[in-house]
Amino acid sequence: MNKRFFPFFFLFSLNVLFAQTTQNGEGLVSVRSEAPSLSEVTAHIAFEEVPSLLQGIWQGSDRLIMFSNQNEFALVLRVFYQWYNDRASEPASFAELKSRDRNNTTVSPAEDIQIQYITIVENPSKTAGVYELSVKYPHDKNPVLIPVCVIDGKIYLDFLIKDSAEITDTRLRPDSGGEKSASDGFYRAASSASGITIAPPVFNKEVLSYFVTSEGKEIYKIRYWLSEMDYSYAKATFSDGDKIFSVDKYLRIGSSVFQCTTGRSTKIRNIQKSSKFDKTTIYDSDGGIIAFGNPYLVKVPEGSERETLFELVSENNKRRKPAPRHLFPPDFPKFRWKEITDLELYNPSTWNKRNLDIHK
């Protein structure tokens, strides 16, 4: 070692040693305090088996969707104002059972989309649940996560989940023990996708969560925005007078992370307060999930087999749209006929008089 460098190295080592330790009667004791570690984040696992609440055929204003436990996914687009149903996405085996139409609307072959399913939360009554569809599009390298919510046989795309993510994630474990949330008035946003589509959907860059007081008279609106921070169960707080409330600092929605504070701050600013939700709300039977607005899809009760889907498409395509109205409808002359008794229709002597009446 260079002799001129050695004194500096020795002094630097002593500074580091004394910065990390202190001397007491029993020897050197470390005084560097470690920050308390957050709970380990629960991983979301995707399965090929369709959750029971999702299994079947779903119909919306512009599409039909089938989730089958045979690892089959089909999507029918109801184009031309629902007057034509295009089997846009389906497994290759479907064409062997029933050939697809060939026209200037369809694309050959159909998109073969693979889907796996992630359960985020289900209510105890098994009447509602939140899931993420891990959708593998044919021309994309990585799957796309699309959150959906099922309440009483209807699928919604705008919804909230009660409790913090740490609590709901823990309930999915076998040893959860039925934990309760300390901030049971927190309803976190869990949706961001525009739809279940044959191409990657559009995702929101901002979402809204809410904190509802125990009396339900005050609702606090909390804005979250896209973040590049690592996801964790960290908490953030906001206050209203003497009252202090705690919520999740980060939200994990699909493949994105959202946060409600700047940087590493834990204090939420610019909270908006109101007495009710801004949108029409739909609660599940246990009050753990809230959906907004109209349902995206409604379950078809007939069945979940491929033949049922083919029948629905055939029945829809049998309809024929009525002929359109004339652009230039015929316009008949408007005049007042005299009473037939006065006109004496069959009296030749009055014909000239009638002609004068018509053209006057």
C-alpha atoms as a printed R data frame, in Angstrom:
    type eleno elety resid chain resno        x       y       z
1   ATOM     1    CA   MET     A     1    0.000   0.000   0.000
2   ATOM     2    CA   ASN     A     2    1.164   3.502  -0.744
3   ATOM     3    CA   LYS     A     3    2.649   4.953   2.485
4   ATOM     4    CA   ARG     A     4    1.124   8.381   1.802
5   ATOM     5    CA   PHE     A     5   -2.358   6.846   1.383
6   ATOM     6    CA   PHE     A     6   -2.203   4.716   4.568
7   ATOM     7    CA   PRO     A     7   -2.784   7.539   7.170
8   ATOM     8    CA   PHE     A     8   -5.868   8.756   5.304
9   ATOM     9    CA   PHE     A     9   -7.254   5.227   5.040
10  ATOM    10    CA   PHE     A    10   -6.621   4.633   8.765
11  ATOM    11    CA   LEU     A    11   -8.355   7.878   9.811
12  ATOM    12    CA   PHE     A    12  -11.325   7.133   7.498
13  ATOM    13    CA   SER     A    13  -11.702   3.659   9.062
14  ATOM    14    CA   LEU     A    14  -11.688   5.128  12.573
15  ATOM    15    CA   ASN     A    15  -14.345   7.678  11.637
16  ATOM    16    CA   VAL     A    16  -16.575   4.950  10.227
17  ATOM    17    CA   LEU     A    17  -16.036   2.777  13.320
18  ATOM    18    CA   PHE     A    18  -16.872   5.540  15.790
19  ATOM    19    CA   ALA     A    19  -19.828   6.691  13.688
20  ATOM    20    CA   GLN     A    20  -21.390   3.240  13.986
21  ATOM    21    CA   THR     A    21  -20.471   2.394  17.605
22  ATOM    22    CA   THR     A    22  -20.121   3.919  21.043
23  ATOM    23    CA   GLN     A    23  -18.128   2.870  24.100
24  ATOM    24    CA   ASN     A    24  -19.678   1.821  27.396
25  ATOM    25    CA   GLY     A    25  -18.470  -0.194  30.324
26  ATOM    26    CA   GLU     A    26  -19.024  -3.526  28.581
27  ATOM    27    CA   GLY     A    27  -17.524  -2.822  25.189
28  ATOM    28    CA   LEU     A    28  -18.595  -1.565  21.825
29  ATOM    29    CA   VAL     A    29  -22.355  -1.434  21.279
30  ATOM    30    CA   SER     A    30  -24.069  -0.527  17.991
31  ATOM    31    CA   VAL     A    31  -26.294   2.570  18.131
32  ATOM    32    CA   ARG     A    32  -27.437   2.604  14.477
33  ATOM    33    CA   SER     A    33  -31.206   2.089  14.552
34  ATOM    34    CA   GLU     A    34  -32.865   0.103  11.801
35  ATOM    35    CA   ALA     A    35  -36.178   1.402  10.397
36  ATOM    36    CA   PRO     A    36  -39.036  -1.010  11.078
37  ATOM    37    CA   SER     A    37  -39.607  -3.156   8.010
38  ATOM    38    CA   LEU     A    38  -43.029  -3.222   6.354
39  ATOM    39    CA   SER     A    39  -45.013  -6.408   6.064
40  ATOM    40    CA   GLU     A    40  -44.011  -8.540   3.130
41  ATOM    41    CA   VAL     A    41  -46.202  -7.808   0.136
42  ATOM    42    CA   THR     A    42  -48.440 -10.712  -0.856
43  ATOM    43    CA   ALA     A    43  -47.863 -11.864  -4.435
44  ATOM    44    CA   HIS     A    44  -50.877 -12.183  -6.715
45  ATOM    45    CA   ILE     A    45  -50.898 -15.607  -8.380
46  ATOM    46    CA   ALA     A    46  -52.661 -16.273 -11.684
47  ATOM    47    CA   PHE     A    47  -54.531 -19.525 -12.337
48  ATOM    48    CA   GLU     A    48  -56.010 -21.009 -15.494
49  ATOM    49    CA   GLU     A    49  -59.174 -22.097 -13.690
50  ATOM    50    CA   VAL     A    50  -62.007 -19.594 -14.059
51  ATOM    51    CA   PRO     A    51  -63.482 -18.321 -10.762
52  ATOM    52    CA   SER     A    52  -67.065 -19.527 -10.364
53  ATOM    53    CA   LEU     A    53  -68.457 -15.989 -10.373
54  ATOM    54    CA   LEU     A    54  -66.810 -15.277 -13.749
55  ATOM    55    CA   GLN     A    55  -67.523 -18.539 -15.511
56  ATOM    56    CA   GLY     A    56  -70.092 -18.392 -18.300
57  ATOM    57    CA   ILE     A    57  -71.242 -16.086 -21.090
58  ATOM    58    CA   TRP     A    58  -71.607 -12.343 -20.600
59  ATOM    59    CA   GLN     A    59  -73.438  -9.902 -22.838
60  ATOM    60    CA   GLY     A    60  -73.026  -6.157 -23.169
61  ATOM    61    CA   SER     A    61  -74.210  -3.450 -25.493
62  ATOM    62    CA   ASP     A    62  -71.299  -3.977 -27.886
63  ATOM    63    CA   ARG     A    63  -69.856  -7.444 -27.141
64  ATOM    64    CA   LEU     A    64  -70.349 -11.032 -25.978
65  ATOM    65    CA   ILE     A    65  -67.652 -12.656 -23.826
66  ATOM    66    CA   MET     A    66  -67.225 -16.275 -22.779
67  ATOM    67    CA   PHE     A    67  -65.035 -17.508 -19.914
68  ATOM    68    CA   SER     A    68  -64.747 -21.300 -19.977
69  ATOM    69    CA   ASN     A    69  -63.028 -23.697 -17.594
70  ATOM    70    CA   GLN     A    70  -61.660 -25.519 -20.629
71  ATOM    71    CA   ASN     A    71  -59.110 -22.702 -20.824
72  ATOM    72    CA   GLU     A    72  -61.127 -21.089 -23.599
73  ATOM    73    CA   PHE     A    73  -61.866 -17.420 -24.051
74  ATOM    74    CA   ALA     A    74  -64.081 -15.978 -26.783
75  ATOM    75    CA   LEU     A    75  -65.067 -12.399 -27.582
76  ATOM    76    CA   VAL     A    76  -67.791 -11.449 -30.064
77  ATOM    77    CA   LEU     A    77  -68.029  -7.840 -31.221
78  ATOM    78    CA   ARG     A    78  -71.542  -6.563 -31.886
79  ATOM    79    CA   VAL     A    79  -70.712  -4.074 -34.616
80  ATOM    80    CA   PHE     A    80  -72.921  -1.879 -36.822
81  ATOM    81    CA   TYR     A    81  -75.036  -0.780 -33.863
82  ATOM    82    CA   GLN     A    82  -75.439  -4.417 -32.676
83  ATOM    83    CA   TRP     A    83  -76.906  -5.578 -35.999
84  ATOM    84    CA   TYR     A    84  -73.959  -7.851 -36.788
85  ATOM    85    CA   ASN     A    85  -72.014 -10.129 -34.417
86  ATOM    86    CA   ASP     A    86  -68.380 -10.770 -35.377
87  ATOM    87    CA   ARG     A    87  -66.542 -13.683 -33.718
88  ATOM    88    CA   ALA     A    88  -63.409 -11.573 -33.376
89  ATOM    89    CA   SER     A    89  -61.517 -13.669 -30.798
90  ATOM    90    CA   GLU     A    90  -61.776 -17.398 -30.178
91  ATOM    91    CA   PRO     A    91  -59.609 -20.542 -30.093
92  ATOM    92    CA   ALA     A    92  -58.780 -22.156 -33.437
93  ATOM    93    CA   SER     A    93  -60.911 -25.193 -32.506
94  ATOM    94    CA   PHE     A    94  -64.090 -23.088 -32.675
95  ATOM    95    CA   ALA     A    95  -63.834 -22.741 -36.453
96  ATOM    96    CA   GLU     A    96  -63.829 -26.545 -36.771
97  ATOM    97    CA   LEU     A    97  -67.136 -26.765 -34.901
98  ATOM    98    CA   LYS     A    98  -68.807 -23.883 -36.753
99  ATOM    99    CA   SER     A    99  -67.158 -21.908 -39.523
100 ATOM   100    CA   ARG     A   100  -66.877 -18.132 -39.208
101 ATOM   101    CA   ASP     A   101  -68.483 -15.733 -41.655
102 ATOM   102    CA   ARG     A   102  -66.217 -14.281 -44.328
103 ATOM   103    CA   ASN     A   103  -66.995 -10.681 -45.245
104 ATOM   104    CA   ASN     A   104  -65.418  -7.241 -45.155
105 ATOM   105    CA   THR     A   105  -66.098  -6.960 -41.394
106 ATOM   106    CA   THR     A   106  -64.332 -10.095 -40.173
107 ATOM   107    CA   VAL     A   107  -60.601 -10.769 -39.964
108 ATOM   108    CA   SER     A   108  -59.207 -14.228 -40.663
109 ATOM   109    CA   PRO     A   109  -58.069 -15.948 -38.578
110 ATOM   110    CA   ALA     A   110  -59.654 -14.856 -35.309
111 ATOM   111    CA   GLU     A   111  -57.473 -13.518 -32.491
112 ATOM   112    CA   ASP     A   112  -56.426 -16.326 -30.143
113 ATOM   113    CA   ILE     A   113  -56.212 -14.645 -26.729
114 ATOM   114    CA   GLN     A   114  -55.030 -16.565 -23.647
115 ATOM   115    CA   ILE     A   115  -56.301 -15.595 -20.185
116 ATOM   116    CA   GLN     A   116  -55.396 -16.482 -16.624
117 ATOM   117    CA   TYR     A   117  -57.283 -15.312 -13.540
118 ATOM   118    CA   ILE     A   118  -56.159 -13.624 -10.314
119 ATOM   119    CA   THR     A   119  -58.510 -13.410  -7.331
120 ATOM   120    CA   ILE     A   120  -58.085 -10.123  -5.460
121 ATOM   121    CA   VAL     A   121  -60.980 -10.458  -3.010
122 ATOM   122    CA   GLU     A   122  -64.312 -12.270  -2.661
123 ATOM   123    CA   ASN     A   123  -67.039 -11.438  -0.171
124 ATOM   124    CA   PRO     A   124  -68.019 -14.049   2.457
125 ATOM   125    CA   SER     A   125  -71.402 -14.610   0.793
126 ATOM   126    CA   LYS     A   126  -69.684 -15.535  -2.518
127 ATOM   127    CA   THR     A   127  -71.999 -13.180  -4.405
128 ATOM   128    CA   ALA     A   128  -69.336 -10.675  -5.414
129 ATOM   129    CA   GLY     A   129  -65.621 -10.570  -6.086
130 ATOM   130    CA   VAL     A   130  -62.798  -8.582  -7.631
131 ATOM   131    CA   TYR     A   131  -60.486 -10.271 -10.124
132 ATOM   132    CA   GLU     A   132  -57.687  -9.385 -12.485
133 ATOM   133    CA   LEU     A   133  -57.603 -10.943 -15.948
134 ATOM   134    CA   SER     A   134  -54.044 -11.708 -17.046
135 ATOM   135    CA   VAL     A   135  -54.572 -11.338 -20.803
136 ATOM   136    CA   LYS     A   136  -51.878 -12.549 -23.221
137 ATOM   137    CA   TYR     A   137  -52.427 -10.919 -26.604
138 ATOM   138    CA   PRO     A   138  -50.904 -12.743 -29.610
139 ATOM   139    CA   HIS     A   139  -48.523  -9.942 -30.622
140 ATOM   140    CA   ASP     A   140  -47.507  -8.721 -27.138
141 ATOM   141    CA   LYS     A   141  -44.612 -10.099 -25.136
142 ATOM   142    CA   ASN     A   142  -46.036  -9.563 -21.641
143 ATOM   143    CA   PRO     A   143  -49.586 -10.169 -20.399
144 ATOM   144    CA   VAL     A   144  -51.883  -7.243 -19.607
145 ATOM   145    CA   LEU     A   145  -53.767  -7.145 -16.291
146 ATOM   146    CA   ILE     A   146  -57.400  -5.987 -16.531
147 ATOM   147    CA   PRO     A   147  -59.267  -5.554 -13.196
148 ATOM   148    CA   VAL     A   148  -62.970  -6.455 -13.148
149 ATOM   149    CA   CYS     A   149  -65.638  -6.650 -10.466
150 ATOM   150    CA   VAL     A   150  -68.598  -9.050 -10.283
151 ATOM   151    CA   ILE     A   151  -71.671  -8.154  -8.212
152 ATOM   152    CA   ASP     A   152  -74.851 -10.253  -8.457
153 ATOM   153    CA   GLY     A   153  -74.260 -11.490 -11.987
154 ATOM   154    CA   LYS     A   154  -73.013  -8.182 -13.406
155 ATOM   155    CA   ILE     A   155  -69.480  -7.091 -14.346
156 ATOM   156    CA   TYR     A   156  -68.317  -3.544 -13.539
157 ATOM   157    CA   LEU     A   157  -65.133  -1.701 -14.539
158 ATOM   158    CA   ASP     A   158  -65.279   1.149 -12.001
159 ATOM   159    CA   PHE     A   159  -65.214  -0.044  -8.397
160 ATOM   160    CA   LEU     A   160  -63.712   0.198  -4.904
161 ATOM   161    CA   ILE     A   161  -62.638  -2.368  -2.304
162 ATOM   162    CA   LYS     A   162  -63.199  -1.795   1.399
163 ATOM   163    CA   ASP     A   163  -60.153  -1.972   3.734
164 ATOM   164    CA   SER     A   164  -56.477  -1.553   3.039
165 ATOM   165    CA   ALA     A   165  -54.667  -3.869   0.638
166 ATOM   166    CA   GLU     A   166  -52.666  -5.443   3.463
167 ATOM   167    CA   ILE     A   167  -55.888  -6.691   5.080
168 ATOM   168    CA   THR     A   168  -57.582  -7.982   1.920
169 ATOM   169    CA   ASP     A   169  -54.386  -9.621   0.663
170 ATOM   170    CA   THR     A   170  -53.977 -11.385   4.011
171 ATOM   171    CA   ARG     A   171  -57.513 -12.793   3.844
172 ATOM   172    CA   LEU     A   172  -56.536 -14.777   0.757
173 ATOM   173    CA   ARG     A   173  -54.019 -16.744   2.806
174 ATOM   174    CA   PRO     A   174  -55.159 -19.958   4.507
175 ATOM   175    CA   ASP     A   175  -53.863 -18.741   7.884
176 ATOM   176    CA   SER     A   176  -55.471 -15.299   7.688
177 ATOM   177    CA   GLY     A   177  -57.492 -15.667  10.881
178 ATOM   178    CA   GLY     A   178  -60.147 -13.196   9.691
179 ATOM   179    CA   GLU     A   179  -58.273  -9.999  10.506
180 ATOM   180    CA   LYS     A   180  -60.160  -6.732  10.773
181 ATOM   181    CA   SER     A   181  -58.995  -3.375   9.443
182 ATOM   182    CA   ALA     A   182  -58.239  -0.526  11.809
183 ATOM   183    CA   SER     A   183  -59.390   1.963   9.157
184 ATOM   184    CA   ASP     A   184  -62.575   0.227   8.054
185 ATOM   185    CA   GLY     A   185  -63.854   3.406   6.405
186 ATOM   186    CA   PHE     A   186  -61.234   3.297   3.651
187 ATOM   187    CA   TYR     A   187  -62.477   2.309   0.188
188 ATOM   188    CA   ARG     A   188  -59.547   2.026  -2.167
189 ATOM   189    CA   ALA     A   189  -59.708   2.230  -5.951
190 ATOM   190    CA   ALA     A   190  -59.047  -1.097  -7.649
191 ATOM   191    CA   SER     A   191  -59.900  -0.446 -11.312
192 ATOM   192    CA   SER     A   192  -58.236   1.427 -14.155
193 ATOM   193    CA   ALA     A   193  -59.041  -0.332 -17.476
194 ATOM   194    CA   SER     A   194  -61.436   0.890 -20.163
195 ATOM   195    CA   GLY     A   195  -62.738  -2.583 -21.033
196 ATOM   196    CA   ILE     A   196  -62.134  -6.219 -21.949
197 ATOM   197    CA   THR     A   197  -60.967  -5.824 -25.524
198 ATOM   198    CA   ILE     A   198  -59.219  -7.703 -28.349
199 ATOM   199    CA   ALA     A   199  -56.312  -5.235 -28.090
200 ATOM   200    CA   PRO     A   200  -54.719  -3.771 -24.932
201 ATOM   201    CA   PRO     A   201  -57.234  -1.376 -23.345
202 ATOM   202    CA   VAL     A   202  -56.656   2.197 -22.217
203 ATOM   203    CA   PHE     A   203  -55.664   2.592 -18.547
204 ATOM   204    CA   ASN     A   204  -56.299   5.565 -16.275
205 ATOM   205    CA   LYS     A   205  -53.365   7.647 -15.080
206 ATOM   206    CA   GLU     A   206  -55.268   8.792 -11.993
207 ATOM   207    CA   VAL     A   207  -57.792   7.075  -9.715
208 ATOM   208    CA   LEU     A   208  -59.906   8.155  -6.744
209 ATOM   209    CA   SER     A   209  -60.210   6.432  -3.387
210 ATOM   210    CA   TYR     A   210  -62.526   7.417  -0.542
211 ATOM   211    CA   PHE     A   211  -62.587   7.446   3.233
212 ATOM   212    CA   VAL     A   212  -66.049   7.266   4.804
213 ATOM   213    CA   THR     A   213  -66.485   8.122   8.479
214 ATOM   214    CA   SER     A   214  -68.242   5.676  10.776
215 ATOM   215    CA   GLU     A   215  -71.419   7.775  10.736
216 ATOM   216    CA   GLY     A   216  -71.336   7.901   6.929
217 ATOM   217    CA   LYS     A   217  -71.969  11.660   6.940
218 ATOM   218    CA   GLU     A   218  -68.523  12.647   5.680
219 ATOM   219    CA   ILE     A   219  -66.780  11.252   2.608
220 ATOM   220    CA   TYR     A   220  -63.188  12.257   1.851
221 ATOM   221    CA   LYS     A   221  -61.970  12.007  -1.729
222 ATOM   222    CA   ILE     A   222  -58.293  10.985  -2.127
223 ATOM   223    CA   ARG     A   223  -56.511  11.320  -5.468
224 ATOM   224    CA   TYR     A   224  -53.864   8.772  -6.514
225 ATOM   225    CA   TRP     A   225  -51.608   9.104  -9.536
226 ATOM   226    CA   LEU     A   226  -49.188   6.845 -11.407
227 ATOM   227    CA   SER     A   227  -45.906   6.261  -9.574
228 ATOM   228    CA   GLU     A   228  -42.537   4.679 -10.266
229 ATOM   229    CA   MET     A   229  -41.990   3.854  -6.591
230 ATOM   230    CA   ASP     A   230  -41.820   0.258  -5.397
231 ATOM   231    CA   TYR     A   231  -45.124  -0.975  -4.045
232 ATOM   232    CA   SER     A   232  -45.476  -1.551  -0.307
233 ATOM   233    CA   TYR     A   233  -48.106  -1.509   2.420
234 ATOM   234    CA   ALA     A   234  -46.918   1.903   3.651
235 ATOM   235    CA   LYS     A   235  -49.506   4.257   5.158
236 ATOM   236    CA   ALA     A   236  -50.294   7.923   4.632
237 ATOM   237    CA   THR     A   237  -52.413  10.211   6.812
238 ATOM   238    CA   PHE     A   238  -54.654  13.250   6.497
239 ATOM   239    CA   SER     A   239  -56.449  15.308   9.101
240 ATOM   240    CA   ASP     A   240  -59.713  17.157   9.503
241 ATOM   241    CA   GLY     A   241  -59.519  19.316  12.598
242 ATOM   242    CA   ASP     A   242  -58.606  17.066  15.517
243 ATOM   243    CA   LYS     A   243  -59.396  13.882  13.563
244 ATOM   244    CA   ILE     A   244  -56.563  11.999  11.847
245 ATOM   245    CA   PHE     A   245  -57.189   9.230   9.321
246 ATOM   246    CA   SER     A   246  -54.802   6.630   7.916
247 ATOM   247    CA   VAL     A   247  -55.012   5.099   4.421
248 ATOM   248    CA   ASP     A   248  -52.790   3.200   1.995
249 ATOM   249    CA   LYS     A   249  -50.055   5.359   0.539
250 ATOM   250    CA   TYR     A   250  -49.715   3.106  -2.523
251 ATOM   251    CA   LEU     A   251  -52.257   1.256  -4.633
252 ATOM   252    CA   ARG     A   252  -51.418  -1.780  -6.743
253 ATOM   253    CA   ILE     A   253  -53.881  -1.932  -9.633
254 ATOM   254    CA   GLY     A   254  -53.027  -4.392 -12.360
255 ATOM   255    CA   SER     A   255  -49.453  -3.771 -13.485
256 ATOM   256    CA   SER     A   256  -49.388  -0.184 -12.190
257 ATOM   257    CA   VAL     A   257  -48.579   1.462  -8.861
258 ATOM   258    CA   PHE     A   258  -50.352   4.652  -7.739
259 ATOM   259    CA   GLN     A   259  -49.483   6.944  -4.835
260 ATOM   260    CA   CYS     A   260  -51.269   9.767  -3.010
261 ATOM   261    CA   THR     A   261  -48.315  11.763  -1.625
262 ATOM   262    CA   THR     A   262  -45.258  13.328  -3.202
263 ATOM   263    CA   GLY     A   263  -41.944  11.486  -2.850
264 ATOM   264    CA   ARG     A   264  -41.475   9.832   0.518
265 ATOM   265    CA   SER     A   265  -43.901  12.105   2.337
266 ATOM   266    CA   THR     A   266  -46.702  10.453   4.337
267 ATOM   267    CA   LYS     A   267  -49.000  13.469   4.645
268 ATOM   268    CA   ILE     A   268  -51.846  13.807   2.150
269 ATOM   269    CA   ARG     A   269  -52.786  17.321   1.079
270 ATOM   270    CA   ASN     A   270  -55.733  18.936  -0.720
271 ATOM   271    CA   ILE     A   271  -58.391  16.530   0.521
272 ATOM   272    CA   GLN     A   272  -61.914  17.159  -0.792
273 ATOM   273    CA   LYS     A   273  -64.865  16.445   1.497
274 ATOM   274    CA   SER     A   274  -68.497  15.828   0.566
275 ATOM   275    CA   SER     A   275  -71.614  14.200   1.980
276 ATOM   276    CA   LYS     A   276  -72.182  11.613  -0.781
277 ATOM   277    CA   PHE     A   277  -70.509   9.864  -3.693
278 ATOM   278    CA   ASP     A   278  -70.439  11.690  -7.011
279 ATOM   279    CA   LYS     A   279  -71.718   8.654  -8.951
280 ATOM   280    CA   THR     A   280  -74.465   6.069  -8.675
281 ATOM   281    CA   THR     A   281  -73.241   3.346  -6.288
282 ATOM   282    CA   ILE     A   282  -73.949  -0.392  -6.181
283 ATOM   283    CA   TYR     A   283  -72.979  -2.313  -3.037
284 ATOM   284    CA   ASP     A   284  -72.436  -6.043  -2.740
285 ATOM   285    CA   SER     A   285  -74.471  -7.958  -0.152
286 ATOM   286    CA   ASP     A   286  -71.718  -7.688   2.492
287 ATOM   287    CA   GLY     A   287  -70.793  -4.035   1.853
288 ATOM   288    CA   GLY     A   288  -67.154  -4.800   1.047
289 ATOM   289    CA   ILE     A   289  -67.235  -3.793  -2.641
290 ATOM   290    CA   ILE     A   290  -68.710  -0.681  -4.256
291 ATOM   291    CA   ALA     A   291  -69.281  -0.374  -8.009
292 ATOM   292    CA   PHE     A   292  -70.133   2.818  -9.882
293 ATOM   293    CA   GLY     A   293  -72.454   3.409 -12.806
294 ATOM   294    CA   ASN     A   294  -74.076   0.917 -15.161
295 ATOM   295    CA   PRO     A   295  -72.786  -2.662 -15.508
296 ATOM   296    CA   TYR     A   296  -70.330  -3.343 -18.314
297 ATOM   297    CA   LEU     A   297  -71.603  -6.882 -18.935
298 ATOM   298    CA   VAL     A   298  -74.562  -8.948 -17.707
299 ATOM   299    CA   LYS     A   299  -74.439 -12.726 -17.336
300 ATOM   300    CA   VAL     A   300  -76.430 -14.804 -19.808
301 ATOM   301    CA   PRO     A   301  -78.299 -17.474 -17.783
302 ATOM   302    CA   GLU     A   302  -78.596 -20.036 -20.591
303 ATOM   303    CA   GLY     A   303  -75.202 -21.673 -20.120
304 ATOM   304    CA   SER     A   304  -71.482 -21.524 -20.657
305 ATOM   305    CA   GLU     A   305  -70.906 -24.000 -23.474
306 ATOM   306    CA   ARG     A   306  -69.583 -23.104 -26.899
307 ATOM   307    CA   GLU     A   307  -72.843 -24.162 -28.545
308 ATOM   308    CA   THR     A   308  -74.713 -21.570 -26.496
309 ATOM   309    CA   LEU     A   309  -72.400 -18.846 -27.744
310 ATOM   310    CA   PHE     A   310  -72.868 -19.982 -31.357
311 ATOM   311    CA   GLU     A   311  -76.643 -19.934 -30.903
312 ATOM   312    CA   LEU     A   312  -76.595 -16.411 -29.499
313 ATOM   313    CA   VAL     A   313  -74.480 -15.178 -32.416
314 ATOM   314    CA   SER     A   314  -76.746 -16.890 -34.955
315 ATOM   315    CA   GLU     A   315  -79.914 -15.514 -33.380
316 ATOM   316    CA   ASN     A   316  -78.512 -11.997 -33.292
317 ATOM   317    CA   ASN     A   317  -77.386 -12.183 -36.917
318 ATOM   318    CA   LYS     A   318  -80.822 -13.373 -38.078
319 ATOM   319    CA   ARG     A   319  -82.315 -10.016 -37.260
320 ATOM   320    CA   ARG     A   320  -82.846  -7.672 -40.181
321 ATOM   321    CA   LYS     A   321  -82.812  -3.950 -39.834
322 ATOM   322    CA   PRO     A   322  -85.920  -2.218 -41.245
323 ATOM   323    CA   ALA     A   323  -85.536  -0.287 -44.470
324 ATOM   324    CA   PRO     A   324  -84.476   3.304 -43.874
325 ATOM   325    CA   ARG     A   325  -86.854   6.165 -44.367
326 ATOM   326    CA   HIS     A   326  -86.811   7.977 -47.713
327 ATOM   327    CA   LEU     A   327  -84.381  10.842 -47.905
328 ATOM   328    CA   PHE     A   328  -86.910  12.743 -49.999
329 ATOM   329    CA   PRO     A   329  -90.379  11.405 -49.123
330 ATOM   330    CA   PRO     A   330  -93.139  12.027 -51.698
331 ATOM   331    CA   ASP     A   331  -94.974  15.255 -51.092
332 ATOM   332    CA   PHE     A   332  -98.632  15.277 -52.114
333 ATOM   333    CA   PRO     A   333 -100.489  18.519 -52.833
334 ATOM   334    CA   LYS     A   334 -102.347  19.915 -49.864
335 ATOM   335    CA   PHE     A   335 -105.822  21.290 -50.567
336 ATOM   336    CA   ARG     A   336 -109.268  21.157 -49.047
337 ATOM   337    CA   TRP     A   337 -111.899  19.037 -50.729
338 ATOM   338    CA   LYS     A   338 -115.408  20.239 -50.468
339 ATOM   339    CA   GLU     A   339 -118.071  18.101 -48.995
340 ATOM   340    CA   ILE     A   340 -118.929  15.267 -51.386
341 ATOM   341    CA   THR     A   341 -122.573  16.200 -51.336
342 ATOM   342    CA   ASP     A   342 -121.706  19.671 -52.536
343 ATOM   343    CA   LEU     A   343 -119.164  18.463 -55.033
344 ATOM   344    CA   GLU     A   344 -121.420  15.896 -56.705
345 ATOM   345    CA   LEU     A   345 -118.521  13.670 -57.623
346 ATOM   346    CA   TYR     A   346 -120.342  11.788 -60.319
347 ATOM   347    CA   ASN     A   347 -122.097  14.780 -61.840
348 ATOM   348    CA   PRO     A   348 -120.246  15.746 -65.047
349 ATOM   349    CA   SER     A   349 -121.600  19.226 -64.826
350 ATOM   350    CA   THR     A   350 -119.465  19.881 -61.730
351 ATOM   351    CA   TRP     A   351 -116.112  18.610 -63.064
352 ATOM   352    CA   ASN     A   352 -114.990  21.997 -64.288
353 ATOM   353    CA   LYS     A   353 -115.964  23.471 -60.957
354 ATOM   354    CA   ARG     A   354 -113.869  20.859 -59.129
355 ATOM   355    CA   ASN     A   355 -110.847  21.614 -61.256
356 ATOM   356    CA   LEU     A   356 -111.208  25.284 -60.452
357 ATOM   357    CA   ASP     A   357 -111.421  24.468 -56.731
358 ATOM   358    CA   ILE     A   358 -108.237  22.373 -56.859
359 ATOM   359    CA   HIS     A   359 -106.109  24.945 -58.613
360 ATOM   360    CA   LYS     A   360 -107.357  28.074 -56.982
